[in-house]
CSV table of C-alpha atoms and ligand atoms in Angstrom, one decimal:
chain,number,residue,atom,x,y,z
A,558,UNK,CA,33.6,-9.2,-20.4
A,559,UNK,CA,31.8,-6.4,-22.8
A,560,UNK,CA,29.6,-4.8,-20.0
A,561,UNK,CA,28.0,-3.1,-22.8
A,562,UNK,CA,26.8,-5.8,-24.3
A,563,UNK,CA,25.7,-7.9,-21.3
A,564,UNK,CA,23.4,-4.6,-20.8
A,565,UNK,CA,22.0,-5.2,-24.0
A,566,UNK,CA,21.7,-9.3,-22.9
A,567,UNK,CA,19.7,-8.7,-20.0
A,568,UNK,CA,16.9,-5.9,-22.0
A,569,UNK,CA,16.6,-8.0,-23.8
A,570,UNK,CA,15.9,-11.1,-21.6
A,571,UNK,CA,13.7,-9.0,-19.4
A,572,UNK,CA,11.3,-8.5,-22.2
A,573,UNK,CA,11.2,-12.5,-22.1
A,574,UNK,CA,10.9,-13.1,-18.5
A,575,UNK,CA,7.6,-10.0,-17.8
A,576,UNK,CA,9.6,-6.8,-16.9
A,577,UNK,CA,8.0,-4.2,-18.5
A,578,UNK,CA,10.9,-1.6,-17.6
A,579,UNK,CA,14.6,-1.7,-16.5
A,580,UNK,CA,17.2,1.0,-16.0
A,581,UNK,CA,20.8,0.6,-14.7
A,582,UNK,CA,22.5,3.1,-12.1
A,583,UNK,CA,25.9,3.5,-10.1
A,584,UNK,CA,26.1,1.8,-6.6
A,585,UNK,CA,27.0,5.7,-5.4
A,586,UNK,CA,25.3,6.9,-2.2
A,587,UNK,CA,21.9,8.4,-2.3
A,588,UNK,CA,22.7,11.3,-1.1
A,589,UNK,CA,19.9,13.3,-1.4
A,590,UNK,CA,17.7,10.9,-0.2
A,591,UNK,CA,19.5,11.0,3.1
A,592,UNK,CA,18.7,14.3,3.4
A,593,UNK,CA,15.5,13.6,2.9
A,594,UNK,CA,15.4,10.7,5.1
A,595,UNK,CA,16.8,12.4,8.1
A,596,UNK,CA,14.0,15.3,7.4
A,597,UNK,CA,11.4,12.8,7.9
A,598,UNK,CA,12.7,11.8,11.3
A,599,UNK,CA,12.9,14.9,12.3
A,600,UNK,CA,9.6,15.9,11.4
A,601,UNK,CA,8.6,12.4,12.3
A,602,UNK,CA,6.8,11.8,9.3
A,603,UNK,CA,7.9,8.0,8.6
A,604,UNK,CA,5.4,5.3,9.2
A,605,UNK,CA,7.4,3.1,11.5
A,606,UNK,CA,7.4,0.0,8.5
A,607,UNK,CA,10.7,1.4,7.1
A,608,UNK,CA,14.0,-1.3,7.5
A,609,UNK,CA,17.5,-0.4,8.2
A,610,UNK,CA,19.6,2.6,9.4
A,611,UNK,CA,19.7,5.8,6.5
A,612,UNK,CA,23.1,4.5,5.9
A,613,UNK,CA,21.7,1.1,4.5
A,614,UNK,CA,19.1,2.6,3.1
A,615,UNK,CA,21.6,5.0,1.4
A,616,UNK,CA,24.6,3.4,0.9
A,617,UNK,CA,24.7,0.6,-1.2
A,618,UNK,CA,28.1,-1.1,-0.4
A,619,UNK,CA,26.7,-1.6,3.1
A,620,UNK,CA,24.6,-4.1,1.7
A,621,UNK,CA,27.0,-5.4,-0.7
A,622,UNK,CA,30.8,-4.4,-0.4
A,623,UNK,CA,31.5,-5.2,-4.1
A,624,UNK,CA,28.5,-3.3,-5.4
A,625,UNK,CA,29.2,-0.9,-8.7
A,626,UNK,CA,25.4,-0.8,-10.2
A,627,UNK,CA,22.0,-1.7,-9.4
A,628,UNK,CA,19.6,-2.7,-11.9
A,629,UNK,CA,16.0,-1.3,-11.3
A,630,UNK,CA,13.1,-3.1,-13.0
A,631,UNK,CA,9.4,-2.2,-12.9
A,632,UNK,CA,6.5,-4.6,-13.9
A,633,UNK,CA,2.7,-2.5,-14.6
A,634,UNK,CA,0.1,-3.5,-12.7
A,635,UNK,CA,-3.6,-3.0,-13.9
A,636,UNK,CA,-6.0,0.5,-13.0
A,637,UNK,CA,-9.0,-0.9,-13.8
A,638,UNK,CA,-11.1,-3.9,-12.7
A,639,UNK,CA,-13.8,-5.5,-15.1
A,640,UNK,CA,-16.3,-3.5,-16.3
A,641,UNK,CA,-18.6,-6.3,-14.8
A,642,UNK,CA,-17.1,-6.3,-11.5
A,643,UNK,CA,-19.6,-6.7,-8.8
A,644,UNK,CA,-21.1,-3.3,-7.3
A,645,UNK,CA,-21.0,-2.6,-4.0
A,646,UNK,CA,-25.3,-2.7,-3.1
A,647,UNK,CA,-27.3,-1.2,-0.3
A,648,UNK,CA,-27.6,-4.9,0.8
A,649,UNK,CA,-24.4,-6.1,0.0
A,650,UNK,CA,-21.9,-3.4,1.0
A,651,UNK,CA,-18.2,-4.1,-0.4
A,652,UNK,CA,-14.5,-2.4,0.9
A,653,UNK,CA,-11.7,-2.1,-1.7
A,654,UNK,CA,-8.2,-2.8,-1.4
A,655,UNK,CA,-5.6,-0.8,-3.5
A,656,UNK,CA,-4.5,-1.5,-7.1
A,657,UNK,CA,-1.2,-2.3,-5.7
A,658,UNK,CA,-2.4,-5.3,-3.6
A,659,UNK,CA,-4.5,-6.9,-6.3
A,660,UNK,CA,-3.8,-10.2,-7.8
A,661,UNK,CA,-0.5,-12.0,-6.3
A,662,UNK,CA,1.7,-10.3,-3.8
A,663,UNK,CA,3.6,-8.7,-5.6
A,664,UNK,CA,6.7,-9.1,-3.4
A,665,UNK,CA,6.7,-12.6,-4.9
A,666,UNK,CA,5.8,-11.5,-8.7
A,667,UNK,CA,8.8,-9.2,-8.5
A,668,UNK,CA,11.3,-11.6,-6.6
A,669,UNK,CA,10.4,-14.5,-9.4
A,670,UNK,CA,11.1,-11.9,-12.0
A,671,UNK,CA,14.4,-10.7,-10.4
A,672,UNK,CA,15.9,-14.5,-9.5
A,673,UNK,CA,15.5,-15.3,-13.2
A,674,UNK,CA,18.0,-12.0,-13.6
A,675,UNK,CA,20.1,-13.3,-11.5
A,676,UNK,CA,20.6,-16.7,-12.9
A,677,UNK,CA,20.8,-15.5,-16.3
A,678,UNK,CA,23.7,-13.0,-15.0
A,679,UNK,CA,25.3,-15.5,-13.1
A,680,UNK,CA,25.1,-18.1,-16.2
A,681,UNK,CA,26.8,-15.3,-18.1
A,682,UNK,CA,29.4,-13.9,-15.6
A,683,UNK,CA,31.9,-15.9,-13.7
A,684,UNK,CA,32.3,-14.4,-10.3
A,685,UNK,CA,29.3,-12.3,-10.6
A,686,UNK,CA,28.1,-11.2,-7.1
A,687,UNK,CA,24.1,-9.9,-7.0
A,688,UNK,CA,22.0,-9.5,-4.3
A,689,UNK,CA,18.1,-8.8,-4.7
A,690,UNK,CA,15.5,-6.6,-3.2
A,691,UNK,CA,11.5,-5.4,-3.5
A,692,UNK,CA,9.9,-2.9,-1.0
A,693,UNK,CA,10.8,-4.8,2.4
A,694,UNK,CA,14.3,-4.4,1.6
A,695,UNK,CA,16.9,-1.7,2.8
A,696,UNK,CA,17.7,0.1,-0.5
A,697,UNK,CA,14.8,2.9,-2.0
A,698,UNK,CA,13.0,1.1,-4.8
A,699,UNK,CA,11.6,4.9,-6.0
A,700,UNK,CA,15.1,6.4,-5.6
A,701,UNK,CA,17.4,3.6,-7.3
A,702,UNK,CA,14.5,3.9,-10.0
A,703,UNK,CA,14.8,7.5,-10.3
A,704,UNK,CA,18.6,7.3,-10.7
A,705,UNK,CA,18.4,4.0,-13.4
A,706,UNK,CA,16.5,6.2,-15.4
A,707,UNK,CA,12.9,4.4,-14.8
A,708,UNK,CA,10.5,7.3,-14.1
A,709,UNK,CA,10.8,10.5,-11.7
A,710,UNK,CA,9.0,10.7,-8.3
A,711,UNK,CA,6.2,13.1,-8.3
A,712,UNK,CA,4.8,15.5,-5.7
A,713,UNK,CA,2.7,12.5,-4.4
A,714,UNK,CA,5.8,10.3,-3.9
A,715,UNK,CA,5.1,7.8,-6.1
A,716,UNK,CA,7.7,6.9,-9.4
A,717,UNK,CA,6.3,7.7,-12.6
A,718,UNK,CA,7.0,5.8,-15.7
A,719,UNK,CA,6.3,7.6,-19.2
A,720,UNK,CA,4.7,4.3,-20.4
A,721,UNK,CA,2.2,2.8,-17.9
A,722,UNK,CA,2.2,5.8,-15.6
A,723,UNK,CA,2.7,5.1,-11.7
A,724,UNK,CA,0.8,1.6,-11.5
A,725,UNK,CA,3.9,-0.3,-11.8
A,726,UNK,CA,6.0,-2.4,-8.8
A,727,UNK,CA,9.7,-1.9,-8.5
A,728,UNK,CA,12.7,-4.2,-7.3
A,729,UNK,CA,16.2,-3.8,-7.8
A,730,UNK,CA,19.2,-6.0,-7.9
A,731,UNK,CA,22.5,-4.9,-6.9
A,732,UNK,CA,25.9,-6.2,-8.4
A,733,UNK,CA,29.4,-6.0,-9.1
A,734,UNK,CA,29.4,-5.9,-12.4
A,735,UNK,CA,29.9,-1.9,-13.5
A,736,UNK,CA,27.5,-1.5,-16.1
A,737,UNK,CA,27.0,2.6,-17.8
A,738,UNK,CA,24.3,4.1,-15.7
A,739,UNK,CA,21.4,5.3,-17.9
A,740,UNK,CA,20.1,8.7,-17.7
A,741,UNK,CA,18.3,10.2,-14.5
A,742,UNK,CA,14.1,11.7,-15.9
A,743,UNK,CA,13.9,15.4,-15.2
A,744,UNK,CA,11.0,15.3,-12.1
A,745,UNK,CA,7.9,16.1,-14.6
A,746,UNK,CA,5.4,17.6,-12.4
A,747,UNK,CA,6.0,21.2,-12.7
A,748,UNK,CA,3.0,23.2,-11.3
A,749,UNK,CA,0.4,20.3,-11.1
A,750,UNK,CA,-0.5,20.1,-7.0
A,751,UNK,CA,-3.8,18.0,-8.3
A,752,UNK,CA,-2.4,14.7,-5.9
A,753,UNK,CA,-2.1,17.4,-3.1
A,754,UNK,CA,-5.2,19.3,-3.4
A,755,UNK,CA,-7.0,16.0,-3.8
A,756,UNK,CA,-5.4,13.9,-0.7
A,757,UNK,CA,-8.1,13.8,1.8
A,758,UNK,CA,-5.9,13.9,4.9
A,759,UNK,CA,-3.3,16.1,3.4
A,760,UNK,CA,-0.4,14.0,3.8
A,761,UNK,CA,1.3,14.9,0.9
A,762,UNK,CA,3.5,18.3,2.4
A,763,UNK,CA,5.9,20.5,1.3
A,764,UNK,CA,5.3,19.0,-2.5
A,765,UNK,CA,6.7,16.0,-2.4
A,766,UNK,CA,7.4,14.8,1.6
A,767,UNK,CA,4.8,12.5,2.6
A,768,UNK,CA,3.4,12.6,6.4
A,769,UNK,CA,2.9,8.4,6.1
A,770,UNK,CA,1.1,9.4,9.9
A,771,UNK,CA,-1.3,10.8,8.1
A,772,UNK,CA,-1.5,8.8,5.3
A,773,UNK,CA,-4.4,6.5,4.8
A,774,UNK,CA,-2.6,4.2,2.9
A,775,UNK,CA,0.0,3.8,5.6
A,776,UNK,CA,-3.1,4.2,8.6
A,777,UNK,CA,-5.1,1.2,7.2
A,778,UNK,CA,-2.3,-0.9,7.8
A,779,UNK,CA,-1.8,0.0,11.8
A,780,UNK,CA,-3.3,-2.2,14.3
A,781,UNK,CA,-4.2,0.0,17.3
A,782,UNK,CA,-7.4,2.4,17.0
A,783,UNK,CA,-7.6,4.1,14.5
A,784,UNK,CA,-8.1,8.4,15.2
A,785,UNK,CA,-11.8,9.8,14.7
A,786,UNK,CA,-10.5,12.5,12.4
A,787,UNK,CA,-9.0,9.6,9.8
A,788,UNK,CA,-12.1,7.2,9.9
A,789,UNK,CA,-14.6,9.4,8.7
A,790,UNK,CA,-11.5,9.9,5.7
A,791,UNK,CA,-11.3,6.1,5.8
A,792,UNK,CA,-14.2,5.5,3.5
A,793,UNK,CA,-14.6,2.1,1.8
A,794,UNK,CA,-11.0,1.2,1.9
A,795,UNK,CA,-9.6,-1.9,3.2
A,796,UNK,CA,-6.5,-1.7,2.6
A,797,UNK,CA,-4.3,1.1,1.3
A,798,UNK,CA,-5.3,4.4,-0.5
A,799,UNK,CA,-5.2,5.2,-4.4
A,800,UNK,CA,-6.3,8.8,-4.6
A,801,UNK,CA,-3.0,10.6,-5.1
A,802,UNK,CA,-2.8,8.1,-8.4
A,803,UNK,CA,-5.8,8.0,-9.9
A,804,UNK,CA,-6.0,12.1,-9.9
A,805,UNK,CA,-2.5,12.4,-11.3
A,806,UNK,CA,-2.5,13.3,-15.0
A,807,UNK,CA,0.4,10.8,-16.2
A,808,UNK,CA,-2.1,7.8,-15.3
A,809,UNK,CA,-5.0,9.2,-17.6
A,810,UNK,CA,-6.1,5.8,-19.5
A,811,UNK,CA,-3.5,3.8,-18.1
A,812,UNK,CA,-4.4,0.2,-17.5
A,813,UNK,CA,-2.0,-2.5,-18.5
A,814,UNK,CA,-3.3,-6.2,-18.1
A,815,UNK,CA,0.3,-7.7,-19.1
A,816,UNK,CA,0.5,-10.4,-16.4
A,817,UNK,CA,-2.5,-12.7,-15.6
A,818,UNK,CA,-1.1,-13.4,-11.8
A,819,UNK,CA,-1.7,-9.6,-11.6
A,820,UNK,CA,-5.2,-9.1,-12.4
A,821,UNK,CA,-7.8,-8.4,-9.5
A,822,UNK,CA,-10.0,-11.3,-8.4
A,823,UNK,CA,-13.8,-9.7,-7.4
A,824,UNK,CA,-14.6,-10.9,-3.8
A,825,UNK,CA,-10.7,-10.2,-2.8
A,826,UNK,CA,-10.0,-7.1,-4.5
A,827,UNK,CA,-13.6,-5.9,-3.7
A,828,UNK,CA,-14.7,-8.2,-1.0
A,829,UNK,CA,-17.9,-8.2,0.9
A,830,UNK,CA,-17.6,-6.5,3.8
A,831,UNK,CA,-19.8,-8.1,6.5
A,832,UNK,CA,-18.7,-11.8,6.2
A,833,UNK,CA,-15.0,-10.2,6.6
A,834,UNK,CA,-16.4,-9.4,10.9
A,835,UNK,CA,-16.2,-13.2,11.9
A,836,UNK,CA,-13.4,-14.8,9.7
A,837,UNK,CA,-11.8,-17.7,11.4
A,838,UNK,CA,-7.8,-17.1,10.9
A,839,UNK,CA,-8.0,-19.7,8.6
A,840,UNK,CA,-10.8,-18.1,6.4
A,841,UNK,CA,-9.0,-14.9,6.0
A,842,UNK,CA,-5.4,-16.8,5.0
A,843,UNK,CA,-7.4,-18.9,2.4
A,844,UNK,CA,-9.3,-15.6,0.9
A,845,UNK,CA,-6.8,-13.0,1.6
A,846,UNK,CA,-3.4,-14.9,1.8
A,847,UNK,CA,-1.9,-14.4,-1.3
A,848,UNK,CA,-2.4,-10.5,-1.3
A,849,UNK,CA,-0.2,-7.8,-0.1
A,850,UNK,CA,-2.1,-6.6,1.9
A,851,UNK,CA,-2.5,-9.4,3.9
A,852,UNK,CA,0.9,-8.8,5.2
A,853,UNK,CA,0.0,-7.3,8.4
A,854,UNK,CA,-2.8,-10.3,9.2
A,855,UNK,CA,-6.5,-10.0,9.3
A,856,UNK,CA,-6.8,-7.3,12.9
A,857,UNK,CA,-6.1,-4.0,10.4
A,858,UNK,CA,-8.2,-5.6,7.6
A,859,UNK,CA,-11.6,-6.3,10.3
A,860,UNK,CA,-11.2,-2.9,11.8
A,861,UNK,CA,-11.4,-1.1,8.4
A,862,UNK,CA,-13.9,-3.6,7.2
A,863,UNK,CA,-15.8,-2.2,10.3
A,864,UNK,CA,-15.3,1.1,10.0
A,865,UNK,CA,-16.4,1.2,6.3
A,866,UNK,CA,-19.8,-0.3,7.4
A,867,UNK,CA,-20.0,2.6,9.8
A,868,UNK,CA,-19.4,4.8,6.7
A,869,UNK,CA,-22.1,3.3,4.8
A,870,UNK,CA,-24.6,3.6,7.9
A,871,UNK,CA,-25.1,-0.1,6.8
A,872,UNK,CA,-28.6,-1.4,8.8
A,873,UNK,CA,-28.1,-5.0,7.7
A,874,UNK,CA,-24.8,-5.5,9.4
A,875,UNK,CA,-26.0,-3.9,13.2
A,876,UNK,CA,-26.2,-7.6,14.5
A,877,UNK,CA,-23.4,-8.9,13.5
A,878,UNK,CA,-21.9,-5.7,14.7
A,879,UNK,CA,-23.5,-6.1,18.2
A,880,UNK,CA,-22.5,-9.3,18.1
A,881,UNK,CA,-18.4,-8.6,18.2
A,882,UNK,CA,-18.5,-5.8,20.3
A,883,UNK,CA,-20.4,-8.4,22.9
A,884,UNK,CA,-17.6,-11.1,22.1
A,885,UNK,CA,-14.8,-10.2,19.9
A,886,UNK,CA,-12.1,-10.9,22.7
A,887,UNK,CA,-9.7,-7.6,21.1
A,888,UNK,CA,-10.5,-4.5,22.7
A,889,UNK,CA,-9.6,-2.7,19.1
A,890,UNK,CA,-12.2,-4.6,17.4
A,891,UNK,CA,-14.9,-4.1,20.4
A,892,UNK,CA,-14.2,-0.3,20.6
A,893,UNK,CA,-14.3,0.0,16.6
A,894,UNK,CA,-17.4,-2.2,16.6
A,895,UNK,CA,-19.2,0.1,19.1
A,896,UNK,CA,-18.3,3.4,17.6
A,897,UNK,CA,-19.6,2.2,14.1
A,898,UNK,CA,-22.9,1.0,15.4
A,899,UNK,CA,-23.2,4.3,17.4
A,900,UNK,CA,-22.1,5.9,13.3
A,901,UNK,CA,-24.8,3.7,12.0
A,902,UNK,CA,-27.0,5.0,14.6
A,903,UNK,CA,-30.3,2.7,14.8
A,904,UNK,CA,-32.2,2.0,18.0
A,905,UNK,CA,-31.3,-1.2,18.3
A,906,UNK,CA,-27.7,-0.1,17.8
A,907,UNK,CA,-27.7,2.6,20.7
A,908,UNK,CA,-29.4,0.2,23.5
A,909,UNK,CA,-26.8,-2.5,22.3
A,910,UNK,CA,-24.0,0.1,23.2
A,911,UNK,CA,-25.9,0.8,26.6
A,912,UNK,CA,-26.0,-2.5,27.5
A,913,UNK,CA,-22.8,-3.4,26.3
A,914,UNK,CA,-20.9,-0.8,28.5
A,915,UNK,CA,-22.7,-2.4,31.9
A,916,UNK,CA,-20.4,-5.4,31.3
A,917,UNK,CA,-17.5,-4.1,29.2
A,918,UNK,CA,-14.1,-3.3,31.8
A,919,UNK,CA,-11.7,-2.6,29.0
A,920,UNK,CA,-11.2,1.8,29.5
A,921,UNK,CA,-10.3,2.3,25.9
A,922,UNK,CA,-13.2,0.1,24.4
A,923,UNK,CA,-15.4,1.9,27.0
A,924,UNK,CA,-14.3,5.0,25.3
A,925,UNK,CA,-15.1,3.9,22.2
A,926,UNK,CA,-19.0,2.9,23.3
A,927,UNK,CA,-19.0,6.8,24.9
A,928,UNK,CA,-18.1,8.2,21.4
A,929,UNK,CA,-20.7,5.7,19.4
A,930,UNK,CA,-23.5,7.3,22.1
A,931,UNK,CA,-22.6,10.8,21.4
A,932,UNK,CA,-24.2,9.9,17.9
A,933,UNK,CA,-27.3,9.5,19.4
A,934,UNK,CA,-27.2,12.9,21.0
A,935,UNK,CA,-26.2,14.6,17.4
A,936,UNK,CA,-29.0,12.8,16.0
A,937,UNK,CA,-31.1,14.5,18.5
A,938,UNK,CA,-29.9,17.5,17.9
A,939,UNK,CA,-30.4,17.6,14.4
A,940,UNK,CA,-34.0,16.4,15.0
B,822,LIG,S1,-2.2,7.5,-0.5
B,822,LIG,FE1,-4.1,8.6,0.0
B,822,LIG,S2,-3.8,9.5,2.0
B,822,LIG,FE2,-1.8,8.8,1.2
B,822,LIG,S3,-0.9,10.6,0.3
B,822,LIG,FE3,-2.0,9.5,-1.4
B,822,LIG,S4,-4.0,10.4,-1.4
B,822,LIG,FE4,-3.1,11.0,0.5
B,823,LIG,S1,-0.8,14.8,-9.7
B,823,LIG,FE1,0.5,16.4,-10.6
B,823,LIG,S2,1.8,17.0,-8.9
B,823,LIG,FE2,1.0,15.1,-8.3
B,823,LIG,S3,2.4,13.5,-9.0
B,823,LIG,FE3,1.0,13.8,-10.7
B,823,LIG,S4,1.9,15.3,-12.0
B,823,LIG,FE4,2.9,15.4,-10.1
């Protein structure tokens, strides 16, 4: 077999099948993300989502014993929505989830893209042995991209491509074959801090460690209440957090609209954020279902959704607000309910928290209804 020129098989084919980028690398240890991995505990900076021992994560014959490379590829996902997307209005107030969960779930988008690999190597290789991954797997999709020549990881974390910037999702497939690694990018930051100056919880440490338990992106995903100092940070976000993109100067007037399965739909991408209180589970998996950020079910989603009403002091949602603090039967929900009407901060709102805590018995929600009130007294104050 000319390894050399299966290489040259499969760029080619990937061009057919929607990667927009590949790069090959050795099946070595990472080493120097072990380091860094071990770090993180230490400092206990990781989010809790992460899979597998740092020896999985680093060592790519424990996943596959026969492994000699690992083929990244990266497909670009779109920055911008239509310029005729629906605003968010004073009546009509609307949340946002990130670039990275619009259109399909990605997970899938990638997988598809990286089974056709497979069979095509496997048609083409007698004995071949390949094993796939995207995200949820063990291996580093940013570190095996790094090494196969991809992009570099920048002070925000995040893999940068030369071509379509960092809005691009990465998988990897590991094998036996040994294919030449291509060359590692030379980290291209330099003296740029814009993604850390312009975090708004300042997650992003030591240039280029991320504190994911104080990153939004990684906190709109949790389940539990969310901490006072982060919701006032939450803004408008549903789901995940672009900032440390959008202000980073290798995604200036990137916007690729290669793949129609990627592109944003309005109401999902952007949806309403009222009608998104008193979805039936079977509302949210028709509307939301088919998103990535779906992944950790509709709880995370409502209590953002929530929150971001709070944010935009929205009078038009107080009764539907009242209305699940009286009967939402999670205490999360309740609690976020009562502190966002207290945020809002009508009249209506405050008695509705008074007479709320006369019945409610859960101590955390009646927490929650104490902080809401304290509004009233800032208000006061102010006045
Ligand atoms: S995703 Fe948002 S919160 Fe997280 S590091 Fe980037 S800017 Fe900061
Ligand atoms: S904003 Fe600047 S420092 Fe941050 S990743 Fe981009 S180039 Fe690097």
């Amino acid at each position: 077999m000319n390894t050399n020129q299966l290489k040259q098989e499969i760029i080619e084919y990937s061009k057919e099948i929607g990667i927009d980028k590949i790069g090959f690398t050795t099946a070595d240890i990472f080493s120097e993300l072990k380091e860094r991995l071990i770090r993180q505990q230490e400092l206990n900076y990781q989010s809790g989502f992460e899979k597998g021992s740092n020896e999985e994560r680093t060592e790519p014959r424990r996943l596959l014993p026969e492994a000699q490379s690992i083929i990244s590829i990266a497909v670009a996902y779109p920055s911008r929505m239509r310029k005729d997307a629906p605003k968010s209005t004073k009546e009509e107030r609307r949340g946002f989830f990130c670039r990275a969960s619009w259109g399909m779930d990605y997970h899938e988008a990638l997988r598809e893209r990286l089974r056709k690999l497979e069979v095509f190597i496997h048609e083409k290789v007698e004995g071949a042995v390949t094993k796939i991954m995207v995200d949820t797997g063990e291996l580093s999709d940013k570190a095996v991209a790094e090494r196969a020549g991809v992009g570099f990881v920048g002070k925000n974390t995040i893999l940068i491509t030369e071509e379509y910037g960092s809005f691009v999702y990465l998988g990897e497939l590991i094998t036996n074959i040994p294919f030449v690694p291509d060359t590692r990018v030379e980290d291209g930051c330099g003296d740029c801090r814009k993604c850390i100056d312009a975090c708004p919880t300042d997650a992003i440490v030591q240039g280029g460690q991320l504190n994911a338990q104080r990153c939004i992106g990684f906190l709109t995903q949790t389940k539990d209440f969310l901490a006072d100092e982060f919701r006032v940070k939450l803004g408008n976000r549903v789901y995940g957090c672009d900032t440390c993109q959008l202000v980073c100067p290798y995604n200036l007037k990137k916007d690729f609209h290669l793949h129609p399965e990627l592109e944003p739909e309005d109401d999902v991408a952007k949806p309403k954020l009222k009608p998104m209180l008193t979805m039936s589970n079977r509302e949210f998996r028709e509307t939301f279902g088919h998103v990535a950020g779906a992944w950790r079910g509709k709880k995370p989603l409502q209590r953002n959704a929530i929150i971001g009403l709070g944010h935009y002091k929205d009078k038009t949602a107080v009764d539907e607000l009242i209305n699940i603090m009286n009967s939402d039967p999670r205490p999360v929900i309740r609690g976020t309910a009562a502190w966002s009407l207290g945020k809002i901060g009508t009249e209506e709102a405050f008695s509705a928290i008074q007479e709320a805590m006369l019945k409610e018995k859960d101590t955390d929600v009646l927490f929650e209804m104490d902080k809401g009130l304290a509004f009233q007294e800032v208000q006061l104050i102010k006045e």
